[in-house]
Tab-separated table of C-alpha atoms in Angstrom:
chain	number	residue	atom	x	y	z
C	868	MET	CA	6.633	-20.178	11.813
C	869	PRO	CA	8.659	-19.011	8.794
C	870	TRP	CA	11.919	-19.271	10.749
C	871	LYS	CA	11.302	-22.908	11.657
C	872	GLY	CA	14.568	-24.749	12.161
C	873	ARG	CA	16.472	-21.574	13.055
C	874	LYS	CA	17.053	-19.990	16.463
C	875	PRO	CA	16.238	-16.307	16.004
C	876	TYR	CA	16.829	-13.294	18.205
C	877	PHE	CA	13.558	-11.639	19.293
C	878	PHE	CA	13.197	-7.885	19.616
C	879	LEU	CA	9.903	-6.375	20.835
C	880	VAL	CA	9.200	-2.682	20.278
C	881	HIS	CA	6.298	-0.374	19.467
C	882	GLY	CA	6.134	0.885	15.931
C	883	LEU	CA	4.399	2.832	13.189
C	884	PRO	CA	4.708	2.362	9.422
C	885	GLY	CA	8.319	3.178	8.584
C	886	GLN	CA	9.302	3.919	12.191
C	887	THR	CA	9.942	2.346	15.562
C	888	LEU	CA	9.059	3.940	18.886
C	889	MET	CA	11.992	3.779	21.267
C	890	VAL	CA	11.413	4.511	24.957
C	891	GLU	CA	13.471	7.082	26.788
C	892	ARG	CA	14.142	5.531	30.178
C	893	MET	CA	14.270	8.810	32.056
C	894	PHE	CA	10.956	10.130	30.776
C	895	GLN	CA	9.316	6.849	29.752
C	896	ASN	CA	7.946	8.380	26.560
C	897	ASN	CA	8.044	7.004	23.023
C	898	VAL	CA	10.461	8.636	20.584
C	899	PRO	CA	9.889	7.830	16.877
C	900	VAL	CA	13.073	6.863	15.045
C	901	ARG	CA	13.814	5.471	11.615
C	902	GLY	CA	14.726	1.851	11.119
C	903	ALA	CA	18.362	2.650	10.376
C	904	GLU	CA	18.753	4.068	13.891
C	905	THR	CA	17.066	1.007	15.384
C	906	GLY	CA	19.349	-1.187	13.293
C	907	GLY	CA	22.405	0.652	14.596
C	908	TYR	CA	21.201	0.179	18.166
C	909	LEU	CA	20.764	-3.556	17.603
C	910	ARG	CA	24.069	-3.927	15.789
C	911	ARG	CA	25.870	-2.419	18.805
C	912	ARG	CA	23.897	-4.402	21.365
C	913	ARG	CA	26.130	-6.946	23.084
C	914	SER	CA	23.529	-9.700	22.956
C	915	VAL	CA	23.392	-9.280	19.182
C	916	THR	CA	27.128	-9.055	18.574
C	917	ARG	CA	27.524	-12.460	20.229
C	918	LEU	CA	25.147	-14.112	17.729
C	919	ASP	CA	26.245	-16.255	14.806
C	920	ARG	CA	26.211	-14.320	11.517
C	921	ASP	CA	23.317	-16.402	10.139
C	922	THR	CA	21.056	-15.842	13.181
C	923	PRO	CA	17.913	-13.999	12.028
C	924	LEU	CA	16.092	-11.267	13.912
C	925	VAL	CA	12.369	-11.466	14.683
C	926	PHE	CA	11.267	-7.845	14.789
C	927	LEU	CA	8.008	-7.815	16.779
C	928	SER	CA	6.758	-4.330	15.984
C	929	CYS	CA	3.484	-3.019	14.601
C	930	TRP	CA	3.964	-2.433	10.857
C	931	GLY	CA	7.596	-3.487	11.149
C	932	SER	CA	7.765	-4.546	7.499
C	933	GLY	CA	5.184	-1.962	6.381
C	934	PRO	CA	6.631	1.162	4.720
C	935	GLU	CA	5.070	4.501	5.510
C	936	GLY	CA	2.019	5.121	3.359
C	937	HIS	CA	-1.711	5.821	3.484
C	938	THR	CA	-3.334	4.066	6.469
C	939	ALA	CA	-7.000	4.934	6.894
C	940	ALA	CA	-8.327	4.720	10.456
C	941	ALA	CA	-10.921	2.160	9.398
C	942	LEU	CA	-8.215	-0.031	7.857
C	943	LYS	CA	-5.785	-0.165	10.772
C	944	ARG	CA	-5.436	-3.906	10.458
C	945	SER	CA	-4.581	-3.680	6.770
C	946	ARG	CA	-1.206	-3.062	5.212
C	947	PRO	CA	-0.533	0.613	4.612
C	948	PHE	CA	-1.102	1.560	0.979
C	949	VAL	CA	2.160	2.707	-0.574
C	950	PRO	CA	1.840	4.273	-4.059
C	951	ASP	CA	5.392	3.284	-5.017
C	952	PRO	CA	6.763	0.443	-2.880
C	953	LEU	CA	10.046	0.542	-4.798
C	954	ALA	CA	10.819	4.038	-3.519
C	955	VAL	CA	10.512	3.496	0.225
C	956	SER	CA	11.842	1.174	2.883
C	957	SER	CA	10.248	-0.277	6.007
C	958	ALA	CA	11.750	-0.081	9.463
C	959	ALA	CA	12.482	-3.807	9.400
C	960	GLN	CA	14.184	-3.532	6.002
C	961	ASP	CA	16.404	-0.771	7.349
C	962	VAL	CA	17.237	-2.957	10.355
C	963	SER	CA	18.154	-5.776	7.983
C	964	ASN	CA	20.332	-3.453	5.903
C	965	VAL	CA	22.252	-2.131	8.914
C	966	THR	CA	22.687	-5.436	10.765
C	967	ARG	CA	23.178	-7.454	7.517
C	968	ARG	CA	20.862	-10.129	8.896
C	969	ASP	CA	17.602	-11.699	7.787
C	970	VAL	CA	14.652	-10.107	9.571
C	971	TYR	CA	11.088	-11.320	10.072
C	972	ALA	CA	8.441	-8.708	10.870
C	973	PRO	CA	4.655	-8.138	10.586
C	974	ASP	CA	3.360	-5.685	7.993
C	975	ARG	CA	0.377	-4.596	10.113
C	976	GLU	CA	-0.589	-4.320	13.758
C	977	HIS	CA	1.097	-6.747	16.133
C	978	TRP	CA	-0.439	-7.713	19.451
C	979	SER	CA	1.499	-9.127	22.379
C	980	ARG	CA	1.154	-9.910	26.068
C	981	TYR	CA	4.442	-9.114	27.757
C	982	ALA	CA	4.998	-8.901	31.494
C	983	HIS	CA	7.788	-9.411	34.029
C	984	GLY	CA	10.383	-9.792	31.301
C	985	LYS	CA	8.494	-12.596	29.555
C	986	LEU	CA	6.566	-12.693	26.271
C	987	TYR	CA	3.503	-14.844	26.945
C	988	ASP	CA	1.880	-14.738	23.518
C	989	HIS	CA	1.695	-12.576	20.431
C	990	GLY	CA	-0.101	-12.480	17.102
C	991	ILE	CA	-1.124	-10.491	14.032
C	992	PRO	CA	-4.831	-9.624	13.717
C	993	THR	CA	-6.466	-10.036	10.347
C	994	THR	CA	-8.919	-7.736	8.596
C	995	PRO	CA	-12.738	-7.997	8.531
C	996	ALA	CA	-12.277	-9.677	5.142
C	997	ASN	CA	-10.084	-12.317	6.854
C	998	ASP	CA	-7.029	-11.554	4.721
C	999	PRO	CA	-4.145	-13.965	5.315
C	1000	VAL	CA	-1.393	-12.685	7.592
C	1001	ASP	CA	2.162	-13.800	8.231
C	1002	MET	CA	5.569	-12.593	9.297
C	1003	VAL	CA	7.329	-11.093	6.273
C	1004	LYS	CA	10.899	-12.147	5.589
C	1005	LEU	CA	13.372	-9.422	4.625
C	1006	ARG	CA	16.976	-9.787	3.559
C	1007	PRO	CA	19.734	-7.185	3.435
C	1008	GLU	CA	19.659	-5.062	0.298
C	1009	PRO	CA	22.820	-4.653	-1.780
C	1010	THR	CA	25.485	-2.230	-0.598
C	1011	PRO	CA	26.399	0.773	-2.790
C	1012	ASP	CA	29.375	-1.082	-4.272
C	1013	GLU	CA	27.202	-4.111	-4.983
C	1014	LEU	CA	24.607	-1.865	-6.630
C	1015	ASP	CA	27.262	-0.521	-9.003
C	1016	GLY	CA	27.960	-4.068	-10.169
C	1017	LEU	CA	24.262	-4.898	-10.476
C	1018	ALA	CA	23.661	-1.733	-12.520
C	1019	ALA	CA	26.299	-2.889	-14.978
C	1020	ARG	CA	24.812	-6.377	-15.169
C	1021	ALA	CA	21.373	-4.865	-15.803
C	1022	GLY	CA	22.761	-2.962	-18.770
C	1023	LEU	CA	22.003	0.459	-17.337
C	1024	GLU	CA	25.319	1.810	-18.625
C	1025	THR	CA	23.831	1.696	-22.147
C	1026	SER	CA	21.589	4.652	-21.242
C	1027	PRO	CA	23.694	7.827	-21.699
C	1028	ASP	CA	21.594	9.986	-19.340
C	1029	PHE	CA	22.411	7.785	-16.327
C	1030	THR	CA	24.884	9.246	-13.858
C	1031	PRO	CA	26.563	6.733	-11.519
C	1032	ALA	CA	24.283	7.833	-8.659
C	1033	MET	CA	21.173	7.511	-10.837
C	1034	ALA	CA	22.263	4.068	-12.031
C	1035	ARG	CA	22.787	2.975	-8.425
C	1036	ASP	CA	19.345	4.230	-7.343
C	1037	THR	CA	17.685	2.574	-10.333
C	1038	ALA	CA	19.507	-0.699	-9.661
C	1039	LEU	CA	18.046	-0.710	-6.139
C	1040	ARG	CA	14.545	-0.222	-7.599
C	1041	LEU	CA	15.139	-3.167	-9.938
C	1042	VAL	CA	16.306	-5.349	-7.045
C	1043	ARG	CA	13.214	-4.445	-5.037
C	1044	ALA	CA	10.958	-5.127	-8.030
C	1045	LEU	CA	12.432	-8.600	-8.527
C	1046	ARG	CA	12.067	-9.392	-4.824
C	1047	ALA	CA	8.464	-8.176	-4.785
C	1048	THR	CA	7.649	-10.318	-7.822
C	1049	PHE	CA	9.629	-13.505	-7.266
C	1050	GLY	CA	10.212	-13.521	-3.516
C	1051	VAL	CA	12.957	-12.229	-1.275
C	1052	ASP	CA	15.200	-15.242	-2.013
C	1053	VAL	CA	15.269	-14.585	-5.770
C	1054	GLY	CA	18.917	-13.535	-5.598
C	1055	ASP	CA	20.228	-16.718	-4.018
C	1056	ASP	CA	22.172	-17.560	-7.197
C	1057	LYS	CA	23.474	-14.010	-7.761
C	1058	ASP	CA	27.068	-15.239	-7.458
C	1059	VAL	CA	26.619	-17.937	-10.124
C	1060	PRO	CA	26.660	-16.213	-13.519
C	1061	PRO	CA	24.838	-16.563	-15.787
C	1062	GLY	CA	22.200	-17.784	-13.327
C	1063	THR	CA	18.486	-17.103	-13.148
C	1064	TYR	CA	18.945	-13.904	-11.164
C	1065	HIS	CA	21.319	-12.408	-13.714
C	1066	ARG	CA	18.878	-13.166	-16.541
C	1067	LEU	CA	16.012	-11.575	-14.628
C	1068	LEU	CA	18.161	-8.556	-13.832
C	1069	ARG	CA	19.174	-8.187	-17.469
C	1070	GLY	CA	15.518	-8.404	-18.533
C	1071	ILE	CA	14.189	-5.835	-16.101
C	1072	GLY	CA	17.153	-3.611	-16.908
C	1073	ALA	CA	16.219	-3.816	-20.603
C	1074	LEU	CA	12.657	-2.874	-19.720
C	1075	GLU	CA	13.885	0.192	-17.837
C	1076	VAL	CA	16.188	1.269	-20.677
C	1077	MET	CA	13.296	1.052	-23.157
C	1078	ARG	CA	11.008	2.932	-20.768
C	1079	ARG	CA	13.491	5.770	-20.392
C	1080	ARG	CA	13.696	6.090	-24.170
C	1081	ASP	CA	9.922	6.606	-24.357
C	1082	GLU	CA	9.496	10.376	-24.158
C	1083	ASN	CA	5.879	9.909	-23.047
C	1084	LEU	CA	6.784	7.910	-19.932
C	1085	ARG	CA	10.193	9.325	-19.065
C	1086	ASP	CA	8.670	12.403	-17.439
C	1087	HIS	CA	6.293	10.333	-15.283
C	1088	GLY	CA	8.769	9.015	-12.736
C	1089	GLU	CA	10.498	5.651	-12.631
C	1090	LEU	CA	9.854	2.005	-13.363
C	1091	THR	CA	7.091	0.790	-11.052
C	1092	LEU	CA	5.353	-2.440	-10.150
C	1093	ASP	CA	2.263	-1.036	-11.888
C	1094	LEU	CA	4.210	-0.770	-15.139
C	1095	LEU	CA	5.664	-4.261	-14.710
C	1096	ASP	CA	2.105	-5.572	-14.295
C	1097	ARG	CA	0.733	-3.839	-17.422
C	1098	VAL	CA	3.687	-4.759	-19.622
C	1099	THR	CA	3.394	-8.418	-18.590
C	1100	ARG	CA	-0.325	-8.539	-19.332
C	1101	ALA	CA	0.168	-6.770	-22.653
C	1102	HIS	CA	3.003	-9.077	-23.708
C	1103	HIS	CA	0.941	-12.200	-23.014
C	1104	GLY	CA	-2.355	-10.761	-24.267
C	1105	LEU	CA	-4.007	-11.264	-20.873
C	1106	THR	CA	-7.464	-9.694	-20.780
C	1107	THR	CA	-10.004	-9.085	-18.048
C	1108	ALA	CA	-13.782	-9.424	-18.175
C	1109	PRO	CA	-15.543	-6.032	-18.143
C	1110	GLY	CA	-16.155	-4.740	-14.635
C	1111	THR	CA	-13.702	-7.094	-12.940
C	1112	ARG	CA	-10.368	-6.460	-11.277
C	1113	PRO	CA	-7.314	-7.744	-13.179
C	1114	ALA	CA	-5.582	-10.593	-11.414
C	1115	PRO	CA	-1.865	-10.139	-10.737
C	1116	PRO	CA	0.204	-11.852	-13.441
C	1117	ASP	CA	1.834	-15.144	-12.601
C	1118	PRO	CA	5.565	-14.836	-11.810
C	1119	ASP	CA	6.298	-17.225	-14.685
C	1120	ASP	CA	4.553	-14.800	-17.043
C	1121	VAL	CA	6.718	-11.976	-15.710
C	1122	ARG	CA	9.803	-14.131	-16.189
C	1123	THR	CA	9.079	-14.862	-19.850
C	1124	MET	CA	8.200	-11.200	-20.472
C	1125	LEU	CA	11.552	-10.086	-19.042
C	1126	GLU	CA	13.365	-12.603	-21.227
C	1127	ALA	CA	11.520	-11.204	-24.234
C	1128	ALA	CA	12.396	-7.625	-23.237
C	1129	SER	CA	16.064	-8.557	-23.018
C	1130	ALA	CA	15.920	-10.236	-26.413
C	1131	ARG	CA	14.168	-7.235	-27.966
C	1132	LEU	CA	16.777	-4.743	-26.739
C	1133	SER	CA	19.615	-7.046	-27.821
C	1134	ALA	CA	18.135	-7.297	-31.323
C	1135	ASP	CA	17.517	-3.534	-31.592
C	1136	PRO	CA	19.454	-1.434	-29.056
C	1137	ARG	CA	17.390	1.638	-30.026
C	1138	SER	CA	14.065	0.052	-29.025
C	1139	THR	CA	11.586	1.991	-26.920
C	1140	LEU	CA	8.825	0.552	-24.764
C	1141	PRO	CA	6.055	1.135	-27.380
C	1142	ASP	CA	8.163	-0.936	-29.799
C	1143	PHE	CA	7.926	-3.829	-27.342
C	1144	VAL	CA	4.277	-3.771	-26.218
C	1145	PRO	CA	1.192	-1.508	-26.560
C	1146	LEU	CA	-0.166	-0.005	-23.332
C	1147	PRO	CA	-3.623	1.372	-24.232
C	1148	SER	CA	-4.777	2.182	-20.695
C	1149	VAL	CA	-1.540	4.069	-20.031
C	1150	ASP	CA	-1.920	5.980	-23.295
C	1151	ARG	CA	-5.522	6.839	-22.436
C	1152	ALA	CA	-4.490	8.047	-18.969
C	1153	ARG	CA	-1.766	10.237	-20.459
C	1154	GLU	CA	-4.322	11.691	-22.869
C	1155	LEU	CA	-6.623	12.648	-20.002
C	1156	ILE	CA	-3.748	14.108	-18.012
C	1157	GLY	CA	-2.617	16.099	-21.039
C	1158	ARG	CA	-5.999	17.815	-21.270
C	1159	HIS	CA	-5.596	19.278	-17.780
C	1160	GLY	CA	-1.830	19.576	-17.584
C	1161	PRO	CA	0.300	17.072	-15.620
C	1162	ASP	CA	0.934	19.364	-12.656
C	1163	ARG	CA	-2.655	20.597	-12.365
C	1164	TRP	CA	-3.980	17.042	-12.626
C	1165	ALA	CA	-1.525	15.796	-10.004
C	1166	ARG	CA	-2.698	18.511	-7.605
C	1167	GLN	CA	-6.330	17.507	-8.091
C	1168	VAL	CA	-5.839	13.752	-7.853
C	1169	LEU	CA	-3.352	13.798	-4.969
C	1170	GLY	CA	-4.945	16.696	-3.077
C	1171	LEU	CA	-1.685	18.644	-2.905
C	1172	HIS	CA	-1.524	21.950	-1.092
C	1173	PRO	CA	-1.414	24.913	-3.510
C	1174	SER	CA	2.027	25.898	-2.235
C	1175	GLU	CA	3.496	22.394	-2.595
C	1176	GLN	CA	5.765	21.887	-5.576
C	1177	VAL	CA	4.734	19.077	-7.925
C	1178	THR	CA	7.545	16.545	-8.308
C	1179	ALA	CA	8.203	13.695	-10.729
C	1180	ALA	CA	7.054	11.306	-7.985
C	1181	HIS	CA	3.727	13.169	-7.754
C	1182	ARG	CA	3.245	12.948	-11.518
C	1183	GLN	CA	4.113	9.259	-11.388
C	1184	ASN	CA	1.582	8.518	-8.639
C	1185	ALA	CA	-1.105	10.539	-10.417
C	1186	LEU	CA	-0.442	8.674	-13.671
C	1187	TRP	CA	-0.902	5.223	-12.179
C	1188	ALA	CA	-3.942	6.285	-10.170
C	1189	THR	CA	-5.447	7.538	-13.445
C	1190	VAL	CA	-4.539	4.292	-15.213
C	1191	LYS	CA	-6.460	2.350	-12.550
C	1192	ALA	CA	-9.423	4.726	-12.926
C	1193	VAL	CA	-9.436	4.290	-16.698
C	1194	GLU	CA	-9.261	0.517	-16.421
C	1195	SER	CA	-12.156	0.395	-13.957
C	1196	VAL	CA	-14.500	3.150	-15.162
C	1197	GLU	CA	-14.094	2.885	-18.926
C	1198	ASN	CA	-14.171	-0.908	-18.815
C	1199	HIS	CA	-17.395	-1.139	-16.799
C	1200	PRO	CA	-20.308	-2.959	-18.528
C	1201	ASP	CA	-22.926	-0.458	-17.265
C	1202	PRO	CA	-21.365	3.011	-17.017
C	1203	ASP	CA	-24.748	4.663	-16.385
C	1204	ALA	CA	-25.433	2.534	-13.310
C	1205	LEU	CA	-21.848	2.998	-12.118
C	1206	THR	CA	-22.081	6.792	-12.409
C	1207	ALA	CA	-25.409	6.907	-10.577
C	1208	LYS	CA	-24.194	4.639	-7.766
C	1209	VAL	CA	-20.780	6.175	-7.157
C	1210	LEU	CA	-21.890	9.816	-7.359
C	1211	HIS	CA	-25.192	9.219	-5.529
C	1212	LEU	CA	-27.233	10.871	-8.263
C	1213	ASP	CA	-30.822	11.824	-7.515
C	1214	THR	CA	-33.623	10.253	-9.517
C	1215	GLY	CA	-34.012	12.020	-12.828
C	1216	VAL	CA	-30.388	13.126	-13.161
C	1217	ASP	CA	-28.917	11.903	-16.455
C	1218	PRO	CA	-25.784	9.845	-15.673
C	1219	ARG	CA	-24.638	10.253	-19.291
C	1220	ASP	CA	-23.831	13.908	-18.711
C	1221	GLU	CA	-20.212	14.476	-19.748
C	1222	ALA	CA	-19.458	16.539	-16.648
C	1223	LEU	CA	-20.688	13.698	-14.405
C	1224	ARG	CA	-18.631	11.146	-16.316
C	1225	ALA	CA	-15.566	13.353	-15.901
C	1226	ASP	CA	-16.328	13.678	-12.178
C	1227	LEU	CA	-16.649	9.883	-11.926
C	1228	LEU	CA	-13.251	9.369	-13.521
C	1229	ARG	CA	-11.646	11.986	-11.279
C	1230	THR	CA	-13.293	10.421	-8.212
C	1231	ALA	CA	-11.973	6.979	-9.169
C	1232	ALA	CA	-8.469	8.341	-9.756
C	1233	THR	CA	-8.443	10.207	-6.434
C	1234	ALA	CA	-9.691	7.108	-4.625
C	1235	ALA	CA	-7.060	4.933	-6.320
C	1236	ALA	CA	-4.337	7.401	-5.285
C	1237	LEU	CA	-5.320	6.713	-1.656
C	1238	GLY	CA	-5.296	2.940	-2.124
C	1239	ARG	CA	-9.042	2.431	-2.465
C	1240	ASP	CA	-10.246	-0.315	-4.797
C	1241	ALA	CA	-11.145	1.483	-8.021
C	1242	HIS	CA	-12.814	-1.681	-9.346
C	1243	ASP	CA	-15.298	-1.866	-6.460
C	1244	PRO	CA	-18.321	0.429	-7.056
C	1245	THR	CA	-19.239	0.282	-3.374
C	1246	ALA	CA	-15.752	1.373	-2.323
C	1247	LEU	CA	-15.906	4.251	-4.809
C	1248	ALA	CA	-19.362	5.265	-3.556
C	1249	ALA	CA	-18.103	5.225	0.025
C	1250	TYR	CA	-15.183	7.420	-0.977
C	1251	ASP	CA	-17.574	9.868	-2.673
C	1252	LEU	CA	-19.463	10.186	0.609
C	1253	GLU	CA	-16.204	10.696	2.472
C	1254	ARG	CA	-14.953	13.435	0.148
C	1255	ASN	CA	-18.314	15.187	0.528
C	1256	GLY	CA	-18.073	15.348	4.304
C	1257	ALA	CA	-19.683	12.134	5.579
C	1258	LEU	CA	-16.789	11.599	7.993
C	1259	ASP	CA	-16.239	15.244	8.924
C	1260	ASP	CA	-16.373	16.326	12.553
C	1261	ARG	CA	-19.747	17.976	12.033
C	1262	THR	CA	-21.430	14.574	11.608
C	1263	LEU	CA	-19.984	13.148	14.849
C	1264	ILE	CA	-22.252	12.221	17.744
C	1265	THR	CA	-20.569	12.373	21.130
C	1266	SER	CA	-21.632	10.854	24.423
C	1267	VAL	CA	-21.946	12.738	27.665
C	1268	ASN	CA	-18.330	11.909	28.528
C	1269	GLY	CA	-17.089	13.356	25.232
C	1270	THR	CA	-16.257	10.127	23.398
C	1271	SER	CA	-17.431	9.576	19.822
C	1272	THR	CA	-20.374	7.161	19.662
C	1273	GLY	CA	-21.686	7.467	16.110
C	1274	ARG	CA	-22.600	9.791	13.267
C	1275	SER	CA	-25.680	11.657	12.187
C	1276	TRP	CA	-26.255	11.681	8.426
C	1277	THR	CA	-29.710	13.216	8.628
C	1278	GLY	CA	-28.538	16.569	7.310
C	1279	ARG	CA	-29.537	18.173	10.616
C	1280	PRO	CA	-27.149	19.177	13.393
C	1281	ALA	CA	-26.305	16.267	15.660
C	1282	PRO	CA	-27.159	16.614	19.352
C	1283	SER	CA	-24.266	18.064	21.311
C	1284	ARG	CA	-24.337	15.162	23.789
C	1285	MET	CA	-26.061	11.795	23.737
C	1286	TRP	CA	-26.888	9.231	26.413
C	1287	ALA	CA	-25.712	5.915	24.970
C	1288	ASP	CA	-26.233	3.611	27.953
C	1289	ARG	CA	-29.869	2.898	27.044
C	1290	TYR	CA	-31.466	1.722	23.848
C	1291	VAL	CA	-34.829	0.637	22.407
C	1292	ILE	CA	-35.637	-3.038	21.939
C	1293	SER	CA	-37.911	-3.670	18.955
C	1294	PRO	CA	-39.624	-7.089	18.986
C	1295	THR	CA	-39.950	-6.989	15.182
C	1296	ALA	CA	-36.562	-5.380	14.491
C	1297	ALA	CA	-38.477	-2.571	12.793
C	1298	TRP	CA	-38.061	1.134	13.315
C	1299	PRO	CA	-39.736	2.948	14.889
C	1300	ALA	CA	-40.244	0.351	17.604
C	1301	VAL	CA	-43.972	0.725	18.233
C	1302	ALA	CA	-44.001	-1.981	20.890
C	1303	GLY	CA	-40.465	-1.386	22.037
C	1304	HIS	CA	-39.334	-0.440	25.504
C	1305	TRP	CA	-36.219	1.054	27.057
C	1306	ARG	CA	-33.574	-1.251	28.431
C	1307	PRO	CA	-30.250	-0.398	30.067
C	1308	GLY	CA	-27.210	-1.124	27.911
C	1309	THR	CA	-26.612	-4.677	29.065
C	1310	GLY	CA	-26.597	-6.100	25.548
C	1311	ARG	CA	-29.178	-8.763	26.470
C	1312	ALA	CA	-32.976	-8.643	26.603
C	1313	PRO	CA	-34.820	-10.751	29.216
C	1314	GLY	CA	-35.219	-14.306	27.955
C	1315	ARG	CA	-33.477	-13.545	24.637
C	1316	ALA	CA	-30.094	-14.208	23.071
C	1317	PRO	CA	-27.493	-11.431	23.247
C	1318	ILE	CA	-28.297	-8.570	20.913
C	1319	PRO	CA	-25.607	-8.547	18.191
C	1320	ALA	CA	-25.643	-4.810	17.446
C	1321	HIS	CA	-27.256	-1.559	18.456
C	1322	THR	CA	-27.977	1.455	16.287
C	1323	TYR	CA	-28.395	4.935	17.663
C	1324	TRP	CA	-30.801	7.024	15.633
C	1325	THR	CA	-31.168	10.793	15.444
């Protein structure tokens, strides 16, 4: 376990992304609260106050270290997709901030078997793709006074449009970006100037100052991990084969890029980000957004309600979703095949039609804004089906007891109720089963191995 060699304090509680579910004893119902409230409860708890200051907390809660984001029902075992991880905090991070202790927590569902006051076993389920899972370590984030000092060390005072509150908020984003890139222990030498952490902080601060001086990016939110990724790849000339997903840059590449950014701003204090590196996919995305208008495009890509006001955060999320769409769609080796596959074009429809290409790009951007893989044609095609009603209630098939048992994509109304305790066995696995016969839903045919799956047809 990641806390090997330490004796942690265990806390078991239900949770959702960004929240914990506390139980009211009188009514025995779950009450959602933010992590800061949970942290205050733990900080006041007598069993915690008696602990040594370096005793960590193991926060056994579903999505304890997962900030609130987009969590599709089919991806419950995955991490929630968060468009801007630097802007939000998880419940476990809030607990760490309030208690000023290290915290370990899962970033997805957590399963446990707890009875009679004893935890028998627990674990974190993986995804169908068998993604690696672990308990995420979190450390307390800097206090407001500490953030003021870090803002000064990052050189944010050189930007005249920074108020003290803005500089403090930006410093926290920079801290989170460094932790996300180099690990949560990156600041271990923060009290040893001029150590590695101070150099990294100065570099990422220089990058932010140059970004804010770029009038084309200043109105699209804040510094993000997406920008850090693109600037690193541009600085090192890292390219990607057409039709493939860019690999995340190596932390050493980010380190040398930040050193170069610091050197650039020191040599020319008036430098802007385009003076440092070119960002063609970002420029192309801004061009597309400019054709529609930033607010109108953000509404389309993010699916905002007509009455909802478009904010800088919305424009930021729409920009980076469009960047991902540009990098995937306009870098594909066979755009005709991609258009036909993703949009499910009928035979004879010309995929080179400009309106279809525009629809493909918008589909990819909208999918990317929800955390779908814009570089996976199958994922984009699945999203196109979803946005056209494939998962609407009207396609649901329900059993006689009212539970959902499947979907009908025949284009005809699904039966109002369906008996699902019997199925047809086909000796040849073909449909229709000419020689098949009805069997009760035991999952095993006489003299045969268990049937791995059953499909209900309409």
